[in-house]
Amino acid sequence: MNRPKFVRRASAAAIVALVAALPAVAQFAKPEDAIEYRQSVMTVMGAHFGRIGAMVQGKVPFDAKAAAENAHVVHEMSLLPFSAFGPGTDLGHDTKAKPAIWKDPAKFQAAAKDMQQQVVKLDAAAKGGNLDAIKTAFGDTAKACKSCHDDFREK
Ligand code: ASC
């Protein structure tokens, strides 16, 4: 490989640009895959959020390290589901997603963003290790979850 360095750099940049562009084009092969993906992410997010909830509600002893680890997972998961609500993924598999998601995507995205912002605060509070701060952030996050579910998820 004795192509000039700038050519190799340009190719690498082209590959990076292509890979970055791909998710928007074909992230999922079929609507069913997108639906299963977003449901799986929500399941994992709910499981880890629930473990923090158990501490907040005094059902299990407070463990700062566990709270921080769970909040970290919730934070990571919170970033993932919304690319899986693309056009045409309203049907194709069992789903509780309401048509409102595709009728008013701006409102849906705003609700998603609100949840993500609350989760950032929850993650920060959990890293800080103060149970009262975690309780507040947990409550605010739960409100954001509920509000979005009320508008956009069937019971
Ligand atoms: C959870 C979970 C939800 C939210 C919501 C908050 O733990 O699975 O869907 O919290 O119930 O009100």
Tab-separated table of C-alpha atoms and ligand atoms in Angstrom:
chain	number	residue	atom	x	y	z
A	1	MET	CA	0.000	0.000	0.000
A	2	ASN	CA	1.980	2.988	-1.201
A	3	ARG	CA	-0.813	5.379	-1.962
A	4	PRO	CA	-0.061	8.852	-0.707
A	5	LYS	CA	-1.117	9.489	2.855
A	6	PHE	CA	-3.732	12.076	1.854
A	7	VAL	CA	-5.509	9.474	-0.295
A	8	ARG	CA	-5.650	7.029	2.594
A	9	ARG	CA	-6.881	9.801	4.865
A	10	ALA	CA	-9.560	10.744	2.352
A	11	SER	CA	-10.720	7.113	2.075
A	12	ALA	CA	-10.889	6.759	5.819
A	13	ALA	CA	-12.915	9.964	6.040
A	14	ALA	CA	-15.259	8.699	3.320
A	15	ILE	CA	-15.821	5.460	5.228
A	16	VAL	CA	-16.480	7.327	8.458
A	17	ALA	CA	-18.973	9.588	6.663
A	18	LEU	CA	-20.684	6.604	5.053
A	19	VAL	CA	-20.990	4.677	8.301
A	20	ALA	CA	-22.301	7.773	10.057
A	21	ALA	CA	-24.938	8.205	7.348
A	22	LEU	CA	-26.046	4.571	7.326
A	23	PRO	CA	-28.299	4.485	10.383
A	24	ALA	CA	-30.609	7.054	8.860
A	25	VAL	CA	-30.952	4.990	5.718
A	26	ALA	CA	-31.237	1.366	6.758
A	27	GLN	CA	-30.870	0.831	10.445
A	28	PHE	CA	-33.294	-2.087	10.456
A	29	ALA	CA	-33.960	-4.615	7.737
A	30	LYS	CA	-37.685	-4.873	8.522
A	31	PRO	CA	-40.212	-2.944	10.641
A	32	GLU	CA	-40.465	-6.002	12.899
A	33	ASP	CA	-36.764	-5.664	13.725
A	34	ALA	CA	-37.191	-2.009	14.704
A	35	ILE	CA	-40.190	-2.840	16.895
A	36	GLU	CA	-38.388	-5.679	18.657
A	37	TYR	CA	-35.322	-3.510	19.103
A	38	ARG	CA	-37.164	-0.610	20.716
A	39	GLN	CA	-39.171	-2.968	22.920
A	40	SER	CA	-35.980	-4.685	24.050
A	41	VAL	CA	-34.324	-1.372	24.885
A	42	MET	CA	-37.389	-0.275	26.858
A	43	THR	CA	-37.389	-3.597	28.726
A	44	VAL	CA	-33.758	-3.187	29.747
A	45	MET	CA	-34.291	0.468	30.628
A	46	GLY	CA	-37.336	-0.401	32.755
A	47	ALA	CA	-35.508	-3.214	34.556
A	48	HIS	CA	-32.613	-0.978	35.593
A	49	PHE	CA	-34.850	1.986	36.371
A	50	GLY	CA	-36.928	-0.338	38.534
A	51	ARG	CA	-33.860	-1.396	40.522
A	52	ILE	CA	-33.260	2.240	41.400
A	53	GLY	CA	-36.966	2.548	42.195
A	54	ALA	CA	-36.748	-0.312	44.670
A	55	MET	CA	-34.032	1.590	46.565
A	56	VAL	CA	-35.876	4.890	46.357
A	57	GLN	CA	-38.978	3.223	47.768
A	58	GLY	CA	-37.002	1.493	50.515
A	59	LYS	CA	-37.873	-1.985	49.247
A	60	VAL	CA	-34.201	-2.863	49.072
A	61	PRO	CA	-31.346	-1.238	51.001
A	62	PHE	CA	-29.716	1.765	49.347
A	63	ASP	CA	-26.508	0.775	47.595
A	64	ALA	CA	-24.847	3.802	46.014
A	65	LYS	CA	-22.656	1.747	43.712
A	66	ALA	CA	-25.604	-0.289	42.418
A	67	ALA	CA	-27.674	2.871	41.964
A	68	ALA	CA	-24.890	4.462	39.910
A	69	GLU	CA	-24.454	1.341	37.783
A	70	ASN	CA	-28.194	1.086	37.146
A	71	ALA	CA	-28.485	4.778	36.319
A	72	HIS	CA	-25.609	4.427	33.883
A	73	VAL	CA	-27.471	1.665	32.044
A	74	VAL	CA	-30.695	3.709	32.057
A	75	HIS	CA	-28.749	6.623	30.588
A	76	GLU	CA	-27.270	4.509	27.801
A	77	MET	CA	-30.657	2.904	27.024
A	78	SER	CA	-32.420	6.275	26.996
A	79	LEU	CA	-30.442	7.245	23.903
A	80	LEU	CA	-31.363	4.223	21.825
A	81	PRO	CA	-35.095	3.661	21.243
A	82	PHE	CA	-36.058	6.713	19.258
A	83	SER	CA	-34.245	5.890	16.035
A	84	ALA	CA	-36.386	2.732	15.961
A	85	PHE	CA	-39.681	4.631	15.503
A	86	GLY	CA	-38.980	5.473	11.868
A	87	PRO	CA	-41.569	5.668	9.089
A	88	GLY	CA	-43.371	2.383	8.524
A	89	THR	CA	-42.530	0.962	11.937
A	90	ASP	CA	-46.033	1.615	13.285
A	91	LEU	CA	-47.064	-1.857	12.086
A	92	GLY	CA	-45.424	-5.213	11.495
A	93	HIS	CA	-45.282	-6.744	14.963
A	94	ASP	CA	-47.216	-6.577	18.218
A	95	THR	CA	-46.783	-3.027	19.415
A	96	LYS	CA	-48.377	-0.622	21.873
A	97	ALA	CA	-46.992	2.349	19.994
A	98	LYS	CA	-49.835	4.768	19.227
A	99	PRO	CA	-50.350	6.288	15.762
A	100	ALA	CA	-49.799	9.690	17.445
A	101	ILE	CA	-46.054	8.981	17.270
A	102	TRP	CA	-46.150	9.226	13.470
A	103	LYS	CA	-48.891	11.882	13.351
A	104	ASP	CA	-47.025	14.283	15.601
A	105	PRO	CA	-43.368	13.287	15.504
A	106	ALA	CA	-42.237	16.679	16.842
A	107	LYS	CA	-44.288	16.201	20.005
A	108	PHE	CA	-42.985	12.660	20.356
A	109	GLN	CA	-39.383	13.751	19.918
A	110	ALA	CA	-39.913	16.526	22.478
A	111	ALA	CA	-41.260	14.003	24.996
A	112	ALA	CA	-38.306	11.721	24.285
A	113	LYS	CA	-35.883	14.581	24.790
A	114	ASP	CA	-37.527	15.544	28.068
A	115	MET	CA	-37.087	11.995	29.355
A	116	GLN	CA	-33.461	11.954	28.196
A	117	GLN	CA	-32.782	15.206	30.041
A	118	GLN	CA	-34.303	13.858	33.253
A	119	VAL	CA	-32.214	10.714	32.876
A	120	VAL	CA	-29.033	12.783	32.553
A	121	LYS	CA	-29.938	14.326	35.923
A	122	LEU	CA	-30.707	10.909	37.393
A	123	ASP	CA	-27.353	9.604	36.212
A	124	ALA	CA	-25.584	12.626	37.731
A	125	ALA	CA	-27.473	12.262	41.012
A	126	ALA	CA	-26.682	8.549	41.180
A	127	LYS	CA	-22.996	9.239	40.550
A	128	GLY	CA	-23.159	11.729	43.425
A	129	GLY	CA	-24.455	8.999	45.718
A	130	ASN	CA	-26.954	11.128	47.664
A	131	LEU	CA	-30.204	9.227	48.172
A	132	ASP	CA	-32.381	12.331	48.496
A	133	ALA	CA	-31.036	13.748	45.222
A	134	ILE	CA	-31.588	10.354	43.591
A	135	LYS	CA	-35.185	10.286	44.897
A	136	THR	CA	-35.922	13.673	43.338
A	137	ALA	CA	-34.337	12.783	40.007
A	138	PHE	CA	-36.026	9.377	40.020
A	139	GLY	CA	-39.447	10.999	40.552
A	140	ASP	CA	-38.861	13.521	37.777
A	141	THR	CA	-37.743	10.766	35.427
A	142	ALA	CA	-40.745	8.590	36.268
A	143	LYS	CA	-43.009	11.547	35.480
A	144	ALA	CA	-41.373	11.941	32.081
A	145	CYS	CA	-41.771	8.197	31.383
A	146	LYS	CA	-45.418	8.306	32.374
A	147	SER	CA	-46.250	11.448	30.443
A	148	CYS	CA	-44.820	10.022	27.221
A	149	HIS	CA	-46.504	6.651	27.800
A	150	ASP	CA	-49.862	8.365	28.434
A	151	ASP	CA	-49.669	10.163	25.100
A	152	PHE	CA	-47.887	7.633	22.935
A	153	ARG	CA	-48.325	4.104	24.308
A	154	GLU	CA	-51.490	2.038	24.475
A	155	LYS	CA	-52.320	0.762	27.944
B	1	ASC	C1	-40.836	2.150	35.136
B	1	ASC	C2	-41.355	1.604	33.958
B	1	ASC	C3	-42.091	2.550	33.353
B	1	ASC	C4	-42.000	3.807	34.110
B	1	ASC	C5	-43.316	4.398	34.438
B	1	ASC	C6	-43.138	5.633	35.281
B	1	ASC	O1	-40.127	1.589	35.932
B	1	ASC	O2	-41.176	0.378	33.506
B	1	ASC	O3	-42.752	2.409	32.256
B	1	ASC	O4	-41.245	3.467	35.271
B	1	ASC	O5	-44.101	3.476	35.123
B	1	ASC	O6	-44.374	6.132	35.674
